[in-house]
Amino acid sequence: MKLLKDKIVEEGKVLSKDVLKVDAFLNHQIDPVIIKAIGEEIADRFAEAGITKILTIESSGIAPSMFAGLELGVSVVFARKSKSVTLSGNLLTSKVHSFTKNVTSDISVSKDFLQEGDVVLIIDDFLANGQAVLGLLEIIDQAGATTAGVGIVIEKGFQPGGKLIREKGIRVESLAIIKSLENGTVEFLEGTPT
Ligand code: G4P
Ligand code: NA
Ligand code: NA
């Protein structure tokens, strides 16, 4: 998606050879114009997939998911990372290990909002090691629902998440795939990852 790649080049900051900061439009300040276009692009790619629900994880996955949900006419459920006082009882849960932060956390979704028969599109802001997506897949599995695929805003193609998820036979659509962040420069992967 050219609009997104241009935005990354203009406003992204390469913090290290592993980390891209996009606080200016995605992770802290949110640019509704570009995030709307992103949500709609993901929705268009899955327009024929019979999606009944979007599943994301708080917090940065929510904004693009909202616009995709609006376009597809389906609700958005976000997995919670911390226990809420109102979130109890009937929960689907899984563990997500963050290599970046070196912590494992429990994520949860109420059984009320994800059910057998749902055809689910997972959306997230970044795909790095793939642990968040694996946790969401586990939750979909527990619900007895079906995964239609995964829509990602920015995939770091030099980290293992994309390969891990695609090798499971799951369709992953990433709007920008980064090949390298070496030398403070963002280099994109053009075409489809293999
Ligand atoms: P993984 O799920 O792919 O294994 O991700 P990892 O543990 O490596 O990343 C943990 C958090 O860091 C996630 O956000 C993820 O989206 C984010 N992240 C990973 N790589 C980058 C990067 O290069 N740049 C930025 N900006 N974020 C990155 P989170 O902690 O769940 O936070 P949020 O959703 O509340 O923003
Ligand atoms: Na995220
Ligand atoms: Na994030």
Tab-separated table of C-alpha atoms and ligand atoms in Angstrom:
chain	number	residue	atom	x	y	z
A	1	MET	CA	0.000	0.000	0.000
A	2	LYS	CA	1.818	3.027	-1.315
A	3	LEU	CA	0.076	5.568	0.931
A	4	LEU	CA	1.235	3.662	4.020
A	5	LYS	CA	4.798	3.159	2.805
A	6	ASP	CA	5.083	6.883	2.038
A	7	LYS	CA	3.760	7.693	5.509
A	8	ILE	CA	6.300	5.328	7.112
A	9	VAL	CA	9.137	6.972	5.192
A	10	GLU	CA	7.911	10.482	6.059
A	11	GLU	CA	6.936	10.031	9.703
A	12	GLY	CA	8.458	6.754	10.923
A	13	LYS	CA	11.637	6.716	12.994
A	14	VAL	CA	14.085	3.837	12.866
A	15	LEU	CA	15.041	3.309	16.518
A	16	SER	CA	17.362	0.355	15.893
A	17	LYS	CA	17.834	-2.374	13.294
A	18	ASP	CA	14.824	-4.104	14.882
A	19	VAL	CA	12.387	-1.380	15.865
A	20	LEU	CA	10.384	1.132	13.858
A	21	LYS	CA	8.613	3.915	15.731
A	22	VAL	CA	5.318	5.019	14.206
A	23	ASP	CA	3.930	6.976	17.140
A	24	ALA	CA	3.020	9.879	14.873
A	25	PHE	CA	0.136	8.068	13.128
A	26	LEU	CA	-0.458	4.580	14.559
A	27	ASN	CA	0.782	3.805	18.070
A	28	HIS	CA	0.240	7.021	20.017
A	29	GLN	CA	-1.116	9.848	17.912
A	30	ILE	CA	-3.567	8.370	15.404
A	31	ASP	CA	-4.085	9.833	11.936
A	32	PRO	CA	-7.720	9.026	11.091
A	33	VAL	CA	-7.271	9.625	7.364
A	34	ILE	CA	-4.520	7.055	6.874
A	35	ILE	CA	-5.922	4.600	9.436
A	36	LYS	CA	-9.305	4.730	7.666
A	37	ALA	CA	-7.626	3.940	4.342
A	38	ILE	CA	-5.716	1.082	6.016
A	39	GLY	CA	-8.863	-0.407	7.562
A	40	GLU	CA	-10.689	-0.220	4.249
A	41	GLU	CA	-7.801	-1.818	2.353
A	42	ILE	CA	-7.727	-4.762	4.772
A	43	ALA	CA	-11.527	-5.082	4.483
A	44	ASP	CA	-11.333	-5.059	0.680
A	45	ARG	CA	-8.764	-7.862	0.675
A	46	PHE	CA	-11.132	-10.034	2.732
A	47	ALA	CA	-14.376	-8.826	1.138
A	48	GLU	CA	-15.228	-12.277	-0.258
A	49	ALA	CA	-14.209	-14.257	2.835
A	50	GLY	CA	-17.572	-14.221	4.599
A	51	ILE	CA	-16.216	-12.467	7.694
A	52	THR	CA	-18.647	-12.255	10.625
A	53	LYS	CA	-16.274	-10.782	13.229
A	54	ILE	CA	-12.982	-8.944	13.561
A	55	LEU	CA	-10.667	-9.929	16.405
A	56	THR	CA	-7.807	-7.705	17.508
A	57	ILE	CA	-5.795	-6.992	20.653
A	58	GLU	CA	-5.636	-3.801	22.666
A	59	SER	CA	-4.570	-1.162	22.119
A	60	SER	CA	-3.061	-0.355	18.726
A	61	GLY	CA	-5.016	-2.935	16.750
A	62	ILE	CA	-8.331	-1.310	17.614
A	63	ALA	CA	-8.224	1.762	15.366
A	64	PRO	CA	-7.567	0.012	12.029
A	65	SER	CA	-10.018	-2.732	13.068
A	66	MET	CA	-12.806	-0.193	13.553
A	67	PHE	CA	-12.563	1.074	9.995
A	68	ALA	CA	-12.371	-2.466	8.614
A	69	GLY	CA	-15.410	-3.412	10.701
A	70	LEU	CA	-17.327	-0.428	9.399
A	71	GLU	CA	-16.493	-1.404	5.808
A	72	LEU	CA	-17.379	-5.094	6.290
A	73	GLY	CA	-20.417	-4.391	8.452
A	74	VAL	CA	-19.233	-6.559	11.358
A	75	SER	CA	-18.389	-5.985	15.020
A	76	VAL	CA	-14.867	-5.682	16.381
A	77	VAL	CA	-13.789	-7.587	19.495
A	78	PHE	CA	-10.496	-6.758	21.154
A	79	ALA	CA	-8.690	-9.190	23.408
A	80	ARG	CA	-7.920	-7.621	26.755
A	81	LYS	CA	-4.439	-7.783	28.204
A	82	SER	CA	-5.406	-7.142	31.792
A	83	LYS	CA	-8.275	-8.376	33.882
A	84	SER	CA	-11.238	-6.050	33.909
A	85	VAL	CA	-13.681	-6.019	36.850
A	86	THR	CA	-16.541	-6.589	34.470
A	87	LEU	CA	-14.741	-9.316	32.558
A	88	SER	CA	-15.333	-12.524	34.455
A	89	GLY	CA	-16.727	-15.974	34.118
A	90	ASN	CA	-17.057	-17.129	30.572
A	91	LEU	CA	-13.643	-16.341	29.186
A	92	LEU	CA	-11.529	-17.598	26.333
A	93	THR	CA	-7.893	-17.079	27.325
A	94	SER	CA	-4.418	-17.649	26.014
A	95	LYS	CA	-0.858	-16.727	26.875
A	96	VAL	CA	1.160	-14.320	24.768
A	97	HIS	CA	4.890	-14.157	25.153
A	98	SER	CA	6.569	-10.933	24.149
A	99	PHE	CA	10.177	-11.450	23.106
A	100	THR	CA	10.560	-7.690	22.959
A	101	LYS	CA	9.495	-7.158	26.564
A	102	ASN	CA	10.426	-10.637	27.820
A	103	VAL	CA	7.117	-11.110	29.613
A	104	THR	CA	4.265	-13.553	29.166
A	105	SER	CA	0.780	-12.163	29.625
A	106	ASP	CA	-2.700	-13.614	29.630
A	107	ILE	CA	-5.123	-12.262	27.065
A	108	SER	CA	-8.841	-12.845	27.232
A	109	VAL	CA	-12.078	-12.506	25.298
A	110	SER	CA	-15.607	-13.107	26.594
A	111	LYS	CA	-17.351	-16.162	25.167
A	112	ASP	CA	-20.335	-13.871	24.585
A	113	PHE	CA	-18.599	-12.175	21.680
A	114	LEU	CA	-16.899	-15.001	19.809
A	115	GLN	CA	-18.838	-18.094	18.955
A	116	GLU	CA	-18.940	-21.302	17.012
A	117	GLY	CA	-19.884	-20.420	13.453
A	118	ASP	CA	-18.059	-17.091	13.470
A	119	VAL	CA	-15.681	-16.497	10.569
A	120	VAL	CA	-12.970	-14.330	12.051
A	121	LEU	CA	-10.540	-11.824	10.583
A	122	ILE	CA	-7.603	-11.065	12.903
A	123	ILE	CA	-6.168	-7.550	12.607
A	124	ASP	CA	-3.091	-6.115	14.333
A	125	ASP	CA	-0.762	-3.166	13.913
A	126	PHE	CA	2.575	-5.020	13.854
A	127	LEU	CA	3.604	-8.559	12.986
A	128	ALA	CA	7.013	-9.257	14.513
A	129	ASN	CA	7.472	-12.606	16.244
A	130	GLY	CA	3.848	-13.555	15.703
A	131	GLN	CA	3.096	-14.315	19.325
A	132	ALA	CA	0.080	-12.012	19.550
A	133	VAL	CA	-1.451	-13.595	16.430
A	134	LEU	CA	-0.771	-17.098	17.800
A	135	GLY	CA	-2.592	-16.149	21.011
A	136	LEU	CA	-5.574	-14.842	19.038
A	137	LEU	CA	-5.639	-18.023	16.916
A	138	GLU	CA	-5.771	-20.064	20.126
A	139	ILE	CA	-8.758	-18.013	21.320
A	140	ILE	CA	-10.595	-18.510	18.001
A	141	ASP	CA	-9.897	-22.224	18.320
A	142	GLN	CA	-11.320	-22.326	21.832
A	143	ALA	CA	-14.473	-20.598	20.596
A	144	GLY	CA	-14.894	-23.237	17.886
A	145	ALA	CA	-14.880	-20.428	15.331
A	146	THR	CA	-13.051	-20.307	11.982
A	147	THR	CA	-10.108	-18.082	11.054
A	148	ALA	CA	-10.435	-16.446	7.641
A	149	GLY	CA	-7.037	-14.777	7.803
A	150	VAL	CA	-4.889	-12.061	9.290
A	151	GLY	CA	-4.636	-8.409	8.249
A	152	ILE	CA	-1.526	-6.571	9.408
A	153	VAL	CA	-0.597	-2.925	9.048
A	154	ILE	CA	3.201	-3.338	9.231
A	155	GLU	CA	4.992	-6.683	9.013
A	156	LYS	CA	8.665	-6.881	9.903
A	157	GLY	CA	9.632	-9.413	7.275
A	158	PHE	CA	13.037	-10.008	8.830
A	159	GLN	CA	11.412	-11.393	11.983
A	160	PRO	CA	9.828	-14.871	12.058
A	161	GLY	CA	6.119	-14.117	12.666
A	162	GLY	CA	4.963	-13.922	9.051
A	163	LYS	CA	6.575	-17.219	8.085
A	164	LEU	CA	5.280	-18.905	11.243
A	165	ILE	CA	1.662	-17.948	10.574
A	166	ARG	CA	1.741	-18.536	6.786
A	167	GLU	CA	3.238	-21.991	7.334
A	168	LYS	CA	0.082	-22.902	9.224
A	169	GLY	CA	-1.782	-22.320	5.961
A	170	ILE	CA	-3.289	-19.084	7.219
A	171	ARG	CA	-3.714	-16.180	4.813
A	172	VAL	CA	-1.732	-13.150	5.980
A	173	GLU	CA	-2.224	-9.800	4.246
A	174	SER	CA	0.295	-7.157	5.321
A	175	LEU	CA	-0.071	-3.659	3.891
A	176	ALA	CA	3.625	-2.881	4.269
A	177	ILE	CA	6.368	-5.453	4.694
A	178	ILE	CA	9.725	-4.218	5.925
A	179	LYS	CA	12.726	-6.063	4.583
A	180	SER	CA	15.309	-4.258	6.667
A	181	LEU	CA	15.871	-1.398	9.093
A	182	GLU	CA	19.665	-1.558	8.773
A	183	ASN	CA	21.637	1.703	8.723
A	184	GLY	CA	18.679	3.714	9.956
A	185	THR	CA	16.848	3.176	6.665
A	186	VAL	CA	13.501	1.546	5.972
A	187	GLU	CA	13.676	-0.914	3.101
A	188	PHE	CA	10.424	-2.502	1.936
A	189	LEU	CA	9.863	-5.946	0.513
A	190	GLU	CA	8.000	-5.625	-2.778
A	191	GLY	CA	5.701	-8.403	-3.932
A	192	THR	CA	4.448	-11.396	-1.995
A	193	PRO	CA	6.499	-13.060	0.724
A	194	THR	CA	7.342	-16.702	0.122
B	1	G4P	P1	4.729	-10.338	18.455
B	1	G4P	O1	3.312	-10.379	18.919
B	1	G4P	O2	4.791	-10.236	16.934
B	1	G4P	O3	5.522	-11.517	18.953
B	1	G4P	O4	5.303	-8.992	19.015
B	1	G4P	P2	6.392	-8.560	20.104
B	1	G4P	O5	6.193	-9.335	21.353
B	1	G4P	O6	7.699	-8.585	19.427
B	1	G4P	O7	5.900	-7.066	20.312
B	1	G4P	C1	5.251	-6.576	21.477
B	1	G4P	C2	4.620	-5.217	21.215
B	1	G4P	O8	5.500	-4.413	20.436
B	1	G4P	C3	3.313	-5.227	20.460
B	1	G4P	O9	2.586	-4.096	20.835
B	1	G4P	C4	3.796	-5.072	19.003
B	1	G4P	O10	2.766	-4.577	18.180
B	1	G4P	C5	4.894	-4.075	19.180
B	1	G4P	N1	5.965	-4.053	18.187
B	1	G4P	C6	6.759	-5.060	17.780
B	1	G4P	N2	7.701	-4.605	16.928
B	1	G4P	C7	7.479	-3.273	16.805
B	1	G4P	C8	8.130	-2.227	16.078
B	1	G4P	O11	9.125	-2.404	15.353
B	1	G4P	N3	7.602	-0.984	16.224
B	1	G4P	C9	6.529	-0.713	17.011
B	1	G4P	N4	6.096	0.544	17.059
B	1	G4P	N5	5.896	-1.661	17.725
B	1	G4P	C10	6.385	-2.919	17.597
B	1	G4P	P3	1.853	-3.998	22.233
B	1	G4P	O12	2.792	-4.051	23.361
B	1	G4P	O13	0.816	-5.046	22.221
B	1	G4P	O14	1.299	-2.557	22.278
B	1	G4P	P4	0.010	-1.790	21.729
B	1	G4P	O15	-0.789	-2.682	20.838
B	1	G4P	O16	-0.745	-1.372	22.919
B	1	G4P	O17	0.587	-0.655	20.953
B	2	NA	NA	-0.230	-4.573	18.769
B	3	NA	NA	1.869	-2.067	19.173
